mmCIF file of C-alpha atoms in Angstrom:
data_model
loop_
_atom_site.group_PDB
_atom_site.id
_atom_site.type_symbol
_atom_site.label_atom_id
_atom_site.label_comp_id
_atom_site.label_asym_id
_atom_site.label_seq_id
_atom_site.Cartn_x
_atom_site.Cartn_y
_atom_site.Cartn_z
ATOM 1 C CA UNK D 1 -61.144 22.792 29.075
ATOM 2 C CA UNK D 2 -60.211 22.455 25.417
ATOM 3 C CA UNK D 3 -60.765 25.207 22.896
ATOM 4 C CA UNK D 4 -61.302 23.165 19.747
ATOM 5 C CA UNK D 5 -61.191 26.369 17.710
ATOM 6 C CA UNK D 6 -57.536 26.834 18.720
ATOM 7 C CA UNK D 7 -55.346 25.073 16.092
ATOM 8 C CA UNK D 8 -52.443 24.724 18.521
ATOM 9 C CA UNK D 9 -54.574 23.016 21.132
ATOM 10 C CA UNK D 10 -56.188 20.803 18.522
ATOM 11 C CA UNK D 11 -52.736 19.874 17.164
ATOM 12 C CA UNK D 12 -51.649 18.923 20.686
ATOM 13 C CA UNK D 13 -54.656 16.624 21.056
ATOM 14 C CA UNK D 14 -53.980 14.902 17.731
ATOM 15 C CA UNK D 15 -50.268 14.527 18.568
ATOM 16 C CA UNK D 16 -51.092 13.005 21.973
ATOM 17 C CA UNK D 17 -53.488 10.607 20.276
ATOM 18 C CA UNK D 18 -50.743 9.681 17.837
ATOM 19 C CA UNK D 19 -48.369 8.948 20.727
ATOM 20 C CA UNK D 20 -50.987 6.761 22.407
ATOM 21 C CA UNK D 21 -51.665 4.839 19.214
ATOM 22 C CA UNK D 22 -47.973 4.438 18.365
ATOM 23 C CA UNK D 23 -46.388 3.743 21.741
ATOM 24 C CA UNK D 24 -49.073 1.939 23.728
ATOM 25 C CA UNK D 25 -51.474 0.406 21.213
ATOM 26 C CA UNK D 26 -49.059 -0.365 18.350
ATOM 27 C CA UNK D 27 -51.543 0.925 15.775
ATOM 28 C CA UNK D 28 -49.112 2.563 13.380
ATOM 29 C CA UNK D 29 -51.447 3.489 10.515
ATOM 30 C CA UNK D 30 -53.885 5.265 12.828
ATOM 31 C CA UNK D 31 -50.966 6.992 14.563
ATOM 32 C CA UNK D 32 -49.728 8.299 11.206
ATOM 33 C CA UNK D 33 -53.203 9.666 10.499
ATOM 34 C CA UNK D 34 -53.329 11.373 13.914
ATOM 35 C CA UNK D 35 -49.929 12.993 13.476
ATOM 36 C CA UNK D 36 -50.907 14.138 9.990
ATOM 37 C CA UNK D 37 -54.018 15.785 11.405
ATOM 38 C CA UNK D 38 -51.867 17.540 13.990
ATOM 39 C CA UNK D 39 -49.618 18.870 11.247
ATOM 40 C CA UNK D 40 -52.683 19.995 9.309
ATOM 41 C CA UNK D 41 -53.434 22.256 12.247
ATOM 42 C CA UNK D 42 -49.857 23.344 12.977
ATOM 43 C CA UNK D 43 -47.374 22.397 10.181
ATOM 44 C CA UNK D 44 -44.391 22.899 12.493
ATOM 45 C CA UNK D 45 -45.692 20.845 15.441
ATOM 46 C CA UNK D 46 -42.505 19.273 16.806
ATOM 47 C CA UNK D 47 -44.057 16.310 18.636
ATOM 48 C CA UNK D 48 -46.087 15.286 15.597
ATOM 49 C CA UNK D 49 -43.045 15.516 13.322
ATOM 50 C CA UNK D 50 -40.964 13.487 15.799
ATOM 51 C CA UNK D 51 -43.674 10.842 16.005
ATOM 52 C CA UNK D 52 -43.962 10.579 12.237
ATOM 53 C CA UNK D 53 -40.191 10.359 11.884
ATOM 54 C CA UNK D 54 -40.048 7.461 14.352
ATOM 55 C CA UNK D 55 -42.800 5.599 12.525
ATOM 56 C CA UNK D 56 -41.245 6.125 9.103
ATOM 57 C CA UNK D 57 -37.886 4.883 10.402
ATOM 58 C CA UNK D 58 -39.489 1.749 11.867
ATOM 59 C CA UNK D 59 -41.404 1.039 8.658
ATOM 60 C CA UNK D 60 -38.496 1.961 6.390
ATOM 61 C CA UNK D 61 -40.561 4.512 4.505
ATOM 62 C CA UNK D 62 -37.451 6.470 3.648
ATOM 63 C CA UNK D 63 -38.857 8.910 1.124
ATOM 64 C CA UNK D 64 -41.473 10.130 3.589
ATOM 65 C CA UNK D 65 -38.880 10.137 6.367
ATOM 66 C CA UNK D 66 -36.697 12.467 4.311
ATOM 67 C CA UNK D 67 -39.572 14.917 3.941
ATOM 68 C CA UNK D 68 -40.234 14.893 7.686
ATOM 69 C CA UNK D 69 -36.559 15.290 8.572
ATOM 70 C CA UNK D 70 -36.310 18.275 6.254
ATOM 71 C CA UNK D 71 -39.220 19.909 8.064
ATOM 72 C CA UNK D 72 -37.734 19.058 11.463
ATOM 73 C CA UNK D 73 -34.363 20.519 10.503
ATOM 74 C CA UNK D 74 -36.090 23.713 9.450
ATOM 75 C CA UNK D 75 -37.552 24.307 12.918
ATOM 76 C CA UNK D 76 -34.663 22.982 15.031
ATOM 77 C CA UNK D 77 -31.796 25.171 16.199
ATOM 78 C CA UNK D 78 -28.096 24.823 16.920
ATOM 79 C CA UNK D 79 -26.479 21.414 17.253
ATOM 80 C CA UNK D 80 -29.874 19.673 17.182
ATOM 81 C CA UNK D 81 -30.528 21.074 13.728
ATOM 82 C CA UNK D 82 -27.089 19.934 12.567
ATOM 83 C CA UNK D 83 -27.748 16.364 13.749
ATOM 84 C CA UNK D 84 -31.030 16.244 11.836
ATOM 85 C CA UNK D 85 -29.400 17.561 8.661
ATOM 86 C CA UNK D 86 -26.706 14.903 9.051
ATOM 87 C CA UNK D 87 -29.285 12.117 9.394
ATOM 88 C CA UNK D 88 -31.077 13.439 6.322
ATOM 89 C CA UNK D 89 -27.800 13.519 4.379
ATOM 90 C CA UNK D 90 -27.056 9.891 5.267
ATOM 91 C CA UNK D 91 -30.488 8.926 4.021
ATOM 92 C CA UNK D 92 -30.230 10.936 0.800
ATOM 93 C CA UNK D 93 -26.731 9.746 -0.012
ATOM 94 C CA UNK D 94 -27.360 6.035 0.458
ATOM 95 C CA UNK D 95 -30.895 4.670 0.500
ATOM 96 C CA UNK D 96 -32.406 7.412 -1.670
ATOM 97 C CA UNK D 97 -29.410 7.757 -4.024
ATOM 98 C CA UNK D 98 -29.640 11.550 -4.102
ATOM 99 C CA UNK D 99 -26.026 12.667 -3.580
ATOM 100 C CA UNK D 100 -26.648 16.254 -4.683
ATOM 101 C CA UNK D 101 -29.342 16.659 -2.046
ATOM 102 C CA UNK D 102 -27.003 14.999 0.469
ATOM 103 C CA UNK D 103 -24.339 17.623 -0.231
ATOM 104 C CA UNK D 104 -26.863 20.420 0.377
ATOM 105 C CA UNK D 105 -27.939 18.823 3.665
ATOM 106 C CA UNK D 106 -24.328 18.392 4.751
ATOM 107 C CA UNK D 107 -23.614 22.043 3.995
ATOM 108 C CA UNK D 108 -26.506 22.923 6.287
ATOM 109 C CA UNK D 109 -25.222 20.514 8.945
ATOM 110 C CA UNK D 110 -21.772 22.093 8.803
ATOM 111 C CA UNK D 111 -23.179 25.480 9.815
ATOM 112 C CA UNK D 112 -23.740 24.221 13.352
ATOM 113 C CA UNK D 113 -21.312 21.265 13.319
ATOM 114 C CA UNK D 114 -18.225 22.869 11.712
ATOM 115 C CA UNK D 115 -15.780 20.289 13.103
ATOM 116 C CA UNK D 116 -17.918 17.171 13.010
ATOM 117 C CA UNK D 117 -15.717 14.552 11.358
ATOM 118 C CA UNK D 118 -18.597 12.600 9.806
ATOM 119 C CA UNK D 119 -20.013 15.741 8.196
ATOM 120 C CA UNK D 120 -16.625 16.682 6.725
ATOM 121 C CA UNK D 121 -15.877 13.112 5.619
ATOM 122 C CA UNK D 122 -19.215 12.593 3.868
ATOM 123 C CA UNK D 123 -19.091 16.031 2.277
ATOM 124 C CA UNK D 124 -15.607 15.310 0.967
ATOM 125 C CA UNK D 125 -16.649 11.896 -0.348
ATOM 126 C CA UNK D 126 -19.737 13.159 -2.178
ATOM 127 C CA UNK D 127 -17.847 16.097 -3.671
ATOM 128 C CA UNK D 128 -15.081 13.770 -4.857
ATOM 129 C CA UNK D 129 -17.553 11.331 -6.384
ATOM 130 C CA UNK D 130 -19.317 14.242 -8.078
ATOM 131 C CA UNK D 131 -16.096 15.553 -9.593
ATOM 132 C CA UNK D 132 -15.872 18.656 -7.392
ATOM 133 C CA UNK D 133 -12.258 18.008 -6.549
ATOM 134 C CA UNK D 134 -11.170 21.327 -5.043
ATOM 135 C CA UNK D 135 -14.187 21.305 -2.772
ATOM 136 C CA UNK D 136 -13.481 17.711 -1.778
ATOM 137 C CA UNK D 137 -9.856 18.559 -1.002
ATOM 138 C CA UNK D 138 -10.935 21.446 1.223
ATOM 139 C CA UNK D 139 -13.091 19.107 3.335
ATOM 140 C CA UNK D 140 -10.389 16.436 3.565
ATOM 141 C CA UNK D 141 -7.741 19.008 4.452
ATOM 142 C CA UNK D 142 -9.859 20.345 7.303
ATOM 143 C CA UNK D 143 -10.623 16.799 8.409
ATOM 144 C CA UNK D 144 -6.919 15.948 8.350
ATOM 145 C CA UNK D 145 -6.157 18.925 10.589
ATOM 146 C CA UNK D 146 -8.708 17.680 13.120
ATOM 147 C CA UNK D 147 -7.308 14.156 12.968
ATOM 148 C CA UNK D 148 -3.748 15.431 13.475
ATOM 149 C CA UNK D 149 -4.912 17.392 16.508
ATOM 150 C CA UNK D 150 -7.359 14.981 18.115
ATOM 151 C CA UNK D 151 -6.608 11.556 16.620
ATOM 152 C CA UNK D 152 -8.398 9.524 13.970
ATOM 153 C CA UNK D 153 -11.927 8.202 14.379
ATOM 154 C CA UNK D 154 -11.519 6.063 11.234
ATOM 155 C CA UNK D 155 -8.583 3.972 9.953
ATOM 156 C CA UNK D 156 -5.875 6.429 8.924
ATOM 157 C CA UNK D 157 -4.637 4.603 5.821
ATOM 158 C CA UNK D 158 -7.906 4.670 3.801
ATOM 159 C CA UNK D 159 -8.392 8.365 4.605
ATOM 160 C CA UNK D 160 -4.870 9.288 3.538
ATOM 161 C CA UNK D 161 -5.289 7.192 0.383
ATOM 162 C CA UNK D 162 -8.492 9.109 -0.449
ATOM 163 C CA UNK D 163 -6.614 12.375 -0.047
ATOM 164 C CA UNK D 164 -3.928 11.044 -2.375
ATOM 165 C CA UNK D 165 -6.581 10.162 -4.970
ATOM 166 C CA UNK D 166 -7.902 13.715 -4.895
ATOM 167 C CA UNK D 167 -4.442 15.262 -5.116
ATOM 168 C CA UNK D 168 -3.529 12.970 -8.007
ATOM 169 C CA UNK D 169 -6.753 13.866 -9.837
ATOM 170 C CA UNK D 170 -5.881 17.553 -9.346
ATOM 171 C CA UNK D 171 -2.487 17.042 -10.984
ATOM 172 C CA UNK D 172 -0.433 17.179 -7.786
ATOM 173 C CA UNK D 173 1.421 13.839 -7.913
ATOM 174 C CA UNK D 174 4.256 14.692 -5.502
ATOM 175 C CA UNK D 175 1.793 15.589 -2.748
ATOM 176 C CA UNK D 176 -0.230 12.478 -3.560
ATOM 177 C CA UNK D 177 2.813 10.250 -3.109
ATOM 178 C CA UNK D 178 3.634 11.949 0.202
ATOM 179 C CA UNK D 179 0.157 11.110 1.469
ATOM 180 C CA UNK D 180 0.511 7.543 0.232
ATOM 181 C CA UNK D 181 3.783 7.252 2.130
ATOM 182 C CA UNK D 182 1.948 8.343 5.292
ATOM 183 C CA UNK D 183 -0.787 5.814 4.503
ATOM 184 C CA UNK D 184 1.831 3.094 4.116
ATOM 185 C CA UNK D 185 3.351 4.025 7.462
ATOM 186 C CA UNK D 186 -0.100 3.776 9.051
ATOM 187 C CA UNK D 187 -0.897 0.388 7.497
ATOM 188 C CA UNK D 188 1.933 -1.200 5.494
ATOM 189 C CA UNK D 189 -0.133 -4.303 4.685
ATOM 190 C CA UNK D 190 -2.594 -2.591 2.308
ATOM 191 C CA UNK D 191 -1.789 -3.523 -1.298
ATOM 192 C CA UNK D 192 -3.911 -0.710 -2.776
ATOM 193 C CA UNK D 193 -1.509 1.888 -1.349
ATOM 194 C CA UNK D 194 1.430 0.438 -3.276
ATOM 195 C CA UNK D 195 -0.567 0.000 -6.474
ATOM 196 C CA UNK D 196 -1.721 3.619 -6.439
ATOM 197 C CA UNK D 197 1.809 4.862 -5.716
ATOM 198 C CA UNK D 198 3.110 2.717 -8.582
ATOM 199 C CA UNK D 199 0.516 4.123 -10.989
ATOM 200 C CA UNK D 200 1.378 7.714 -10.079
ATOM 201 C CA UNK D 201 5.146 7.276 -10.289
ATOM 202 C CA UNK D 202 4.956 5.277 -13.520
ATOM 203 C CA UNK D 203 3.202 8.241 -15.129
ATOM 204 C CA UNK D 204 6.099 10.373 -13.899
ATOM 205 C CA UNK D 205 8.634 7.887 -15.256
ATOM 206 C CA UNK D 206 10.061 7.445 -11.766
ATOM 207 C CA UNK D 207 10.840 3.716 -11.787
ATOM 208 C CA UNK D 208 13.512 4.052 -9.101
ATOM 209 C CA UNK D 209 11.009 5.870 -6.886
ATOM 210 C CA UNK D 210 8.629 2.918 -7.176
ATOM 211 C CA UNK D 211 11.295 0.465 -6.067
ATOM 212 C CA UNK D 212 12.241 2.676 -3.121
ATOM 213 C CA UNK D 213 8.574 2.957 -2.094
ATOM 214 C CA UNK D 214 8.186 -0.817 -2.275
ATOM 215 C CA UNK D 215 11.368 -1.392 -0.279
ATOM 216 C CA UNK D 216 10.101 0.975 2.429
ATOM 217 C CA UNK D 217 6.978 -1.153 2.568
ATOM 218 C CA UNK D 218 9.088 -4.291 2.912
ATOM 219 C CA UNK D 219 10.726 -2.785 5.990
ATOM 220 C CA UNK D 220 7.339 -2.626 7.725
ATOM 221 C CA UNK D 221 4.865 -5.052 6.099
ATOM 222 C CA UNK D 222 4.066 -8.193 8.072
ATOM 223 C CA UNK D 223 1.711 -10.206 5.860
ATOM 224 C CA UNK D 224 3.621 -12.752 3.749
ATOM 225 C CA UNK D 225 1.346 -12.212 0.742
ATOM 226 C CA UNK D 226 2.120 -8.472 0.730
ATOM 227 C CA UNK D 227 5.844 -8.982 1.279
ATOM 228 C CA UNK D 228 5.963 -11.441 -1.614
ATOM 229 C CA UNK D 229 4.229 -9.037 -4.013
ATOM 230 C CA UNK D 230 6.398 -6.065 -3.003
ATOM 231 C CA UNK D 231 9.656 -8.002 -3.285
ATOM 232 C CA UNK D 232 8.729 -9.477 -6.660
ATOM 233 C CA UNK D 233 7.630 -6.172 -8.190
ATOM 234 C CA UNK D 234 10.602 -4.241 -6.852
ATOM 235 C CA UNK D 235 13.029 -6.953 -7.929
ATOM 236 C CA UNK D 236 11.550 -7.147 -11.423
ATOM 237 C CA UNK D 237 11.855 -3.371 -11.888
ATOM 238 C CA UNK D 238 15.393 -3.281 -10.519
ATOM 239 C CA UNK D 239 16.484 -6.029 -12.884
ATOM 240 C CA UNK D 240 14.409 -5.662 -16.033
ATOM 241 C CA UNK D 241 14.137 -1.848 -16.093
ATOM 242 C CA UNK D 242 17.138 -0.531 -14.153
ATOM 243 C CA UNK D 243 19.625 -3.399 -14.654
ATOM 244 C CA UNK D 244 20.728 -3.446 -11.033
ATOM 245 C CA UNK D 245 21.262 -7.169 -10.437
ATOM 246 C CA UNK D 246 22.852 -6.887 -6.977
ATOM 247 C CA UNK D 247 19.839 -4.975 -5.647
ATOM 248 C CA UNK D 248 17.387 -7.322 -7.358
ATOM 249 C CA UNK D 249 18.939 -10.568 -6.115
ATOM 250 C CA UNK D 250 18.087 -10.248 -2.421
ATOM 251 C CA UNK D 251 14.522 -9.271 -3.334
ATOM 252 C CA UNK D 252 14.064 -12.386 -5.451
ATOM 253 C CA UNK D 253 15.460 -14.454 -2.580
ATOM 254 C CA UNK D 254 12.832 -12.813 -0.346
ATOM 255 C CA UNK D 255 10.073 -13.897 -2.742
ATOM 256 C CA UNK D 256 11.300 -17.485 -2.673
ATOM 257 C CA UNK D 257 11.091 -17.514 1.127
ATOM 258 C CA UNK D 258 7.301 -17.290 0.735
ATOM 259 C CA UNK D 259 6.813 -19.039 -2.602
ATOM 260 C CA UNK D 260 9.691 -21.413 -3.361
ATOM 261 C CA UNK D 261 7.930 -22.686 -6.502
ATOM 262 C CA UNK D 262 7.637 -19.301 -8.237
ATOM 263 C CA UNK D 263 9.080 -20.246 -11.639
ATOM 264 C CA UNK D 264 9.000 -16.652 -12.906
ATOM 265 C CA UNK D 265 11.190 -15.447 -10.048
ATOM 266 C CA UNK D 266 13.513 -18.445 -10.342
ATOM 267 C CA UNK D 267 14.012 -17.571 -14.010
ATOM 268 C CA UNK D 268 14.855 -13.935 -13.218
ATOM 269 C CA UNK D 269 17.122 -15.025 -10.385
ATOM 270 C CA UNK D 270 19.057 -17.205 -12.827
ATOM 271 C CA UNK D 271 19.447 -14.213 -15.138
ATOM 272 C CA UNK D 272 20.649 -12.049 -12.245
ATOM 273 C CA UNK D 273 23.135 -14.630 -10.989
ATOM 274 C CA UNK D 274 24.510 -14.974 -14.527
ATOM 275 C CA UNK D 275 24.852 -11.189 -14.871
ATOM 276 C CA UNK D 276 26.763 -11.127 -11.576
ATOM 277 C CA UNK D 277 28.965 -14.052 -12.694
ATOM 278 C CA UNK D 278 27.921 -15.871 -9.534
ATOM 279 C CA UNK D 279 28.596 -19.265 -11.118
ATOM 280 C CA UNK D 280 28.070 -21.439 -8.017
ATOM 281 C CA UNK D 281 24.649 -19.816 -7.603
ATOM 282 C CA UNK D 282 23.895 -20.340 -11.307
ATOM 283 C CA UNK D 283 24.788 -24.025 -10.931
ATOM 284 C CA UNK D 284 22.627 -24.326 -7.813
ATOM 285 C CA UNK D 285 19.651 -22.742 -9.586
ATOM 286 C CA UNK D 286 20.062 -25.012 -12.603
ATOM 287 C CA UNK D 287 20.114 -28.069 -10.337
ATOM 288 C CA UNK D 288 16.926 -26.864 -8.680
ATOM 289 C CA UNK D 289 15.392 -26.457 -12.136
ATOM 290 C CA UNK D 290 16.458 -29.986 -12.979
ATOM 291 C CA UNK D 291 14.613 -31.417 -9.975
ATOM 292 C CA UNK D 292 11.263 -30.151 -11.192
ATOM 293 C CA UNK D 293 11.838 -30.378 -14.938
ATOM 294 C CA UNK D 294 9.770 -32.535 -17.266
ATOM 295 C CA UNK D 295 11.613 -35.100 -19.383
ATOM 296 C CA UNK D 296 11.743 -32.848 -22.456
ATOM 297 C CA UNK D 297 13.512 -30.099 -20.481
ATOM 298 C CA UNK D 298 16.087 -32.224 -18.654
ATOM 299 C CA UNK D 299 18.645 -32.696 -21.488
ATOM 300 C CA UNK D 300 18.908 -28.933 -22.059
ATOM 301 C CA UNK D 301 19.394 -28.219 -18.339
ATOM 302 C CA UNK D 302 21.950 -31.017 -18.018
ATOM 303 C CA UNK D 303 23.824 -29.642 -21.029
ATOM 304 C CA UNK D 304 23.887 -26.138 -19.512
ATOM 305 C CA UNK D 305 25.208 -27.581 -16.269
ATOM 306 C CA UNK D 306 27.892 -29.461 -18.208
ATOM 307 C CA UNK D 307 28.966 -26.285 -20.031
ATOM 308 C CA UNK D 308 29.190 -24.466 -16.713
ATOM 309 C CA UNK D 309 31.270 -27.253 -15.157
ATOM 310 C CA UNK D 310 33.697 -27.357 -18.119
ATOM 311 C CA UNK D 311 34.140 -23.558 -18.277
ATOM 312 C CA UNK D 312 33.430 -21.252 -15.338
ATOM 313 C CA UNK D 313 33.644 -23.848 -12.559
ATOM 314 C CA UNK D 314 36.643 -25.694 -14.019
ATOM 315 C CA UNK D 315 35.270 -29.117 -13.063
ATOM 316 C CA UNK D 316 35.869 -31.291 -16.145
ATOM 317 C CA UNK D 317 35.021 -34.595 -14.449
ATOM 318 C CA UNK D 318 31.662 -33.228 -13.334
ATOM 319 C CA UNK D 319 31.114 -31.742 -16.788
ATOM 320 C CA UNK D 320 31.720 -35.146 -18.373
ATOM 321 C CA UNK D 321 29.217 -36.855 -16.064
ATOM 322 C CA UNK D 322 26.596 -34.210 -16.815
ATOM 323 C CA UNK D 323 27.115 -34.397 -20.572
ATOM 324 C CA UNK D 324 26.826 -38.190 -20.472
ATOM 325 C CA UNK D 325 23.638 -37.859 -18.431
ATOM 326 C CA UNK D 326 22.248 -35.497 -21.073
ATOM 327 C CA UNK D 327 23.161 -37.975 -23.809
ATOM 328 C CA UNK D 328 21.544 -40.854 -21.965
ATOM 329 C CA UNK D 329 18.243 -38.951 -21.717
ATOM 330 C CA UNK D 330 18.238 -37.632 -25.250
ATOM 331 C CA UNK D 331 20.937 -38.529 -27.767
ATOM 332 C CA UNK D 332 20.323 -35.334 -29.702
ATOM 333 C CA UNK D 333 20.675 -33.014 -26.707
ATOM 334 C CA UNK D 334 21.925 -29.660 -28.053
ATOM 335 C CA UNK D 335 25.610 -29.161 -27.323
ATOM 336 C CA UNK D 336 26.040 -32.305 -25.251
ATOM 337 C CA UNK D 337 28.171 -34.094 -27.831
ATOM 338 C CA UNK D 338 30.314 -31.040 -28.405
ATOM 339 C CA UNK D 339 30.971 -30.566 -24.701
ATOM 340 C CA UNK D 340 31.799 -34.217 -24.253
#
């Protein structure tokens, strides 16, 4: 017996019809109409809302899905409500491009899912992107406490780098660098960690700190491309900015292990070897230059080698041969006649 004057009973009939049309007959449009009729009778009918939500997901009608999820979240309780708010937040924050609404949904989700890592992560991300830095930091800090206690459910390095970005934006560079050091320890092969640390410490004028950070990375990084970049940048700073040739030399040698043809590094290495008065190394580097030099460059390099042989190396016979070689390639080679 059906009392068709009873809105609840009538809603149940419409919802059952919607299920039949959706699940067994694959008649989606008619199912949507049936569920809508059910909700016209009882606006909070759970089965009708669930059926509509499933159909809107399948048909990618995301705006209508958001409306249904909002209604479902309003009648659900406990963890179930939190899961619906979280799904709604994902939808609002991505496909619907409504980050402010996503934040509101995530705040609702957090009421029943206070330690859900996805809720905290998304809430932190949207607050950061919206410029609400203190609020973002609060979410990330809580998330970090959970990760420290229970382990990470996402790669640690990107999370720690995000925290560093927030701390840097809040004017807390020392804490930011500490987080970047932890990120580097978690994944030493991520170039963005080193670049962000360099940016922060350059603003502080801490050039030595940059080189130390890079050298820590060299102790752990495995990818040749990362090792090459770190060694080159640290070596350049140690030589050009800090004038510490002994510290720079081994770093330049490390670069050449991975890229023997790096002319920029070979040039700096020659400068460093000269500053250290390492004349055999200077001669070796000049000979290597000579091997790859174009014809216009060869007389100058030969002349420099001749000067070195006559003076620092005390090899006059070799100096004579080199000066003659310079003259044979270009009679006007600078200094060749004088050395000879």
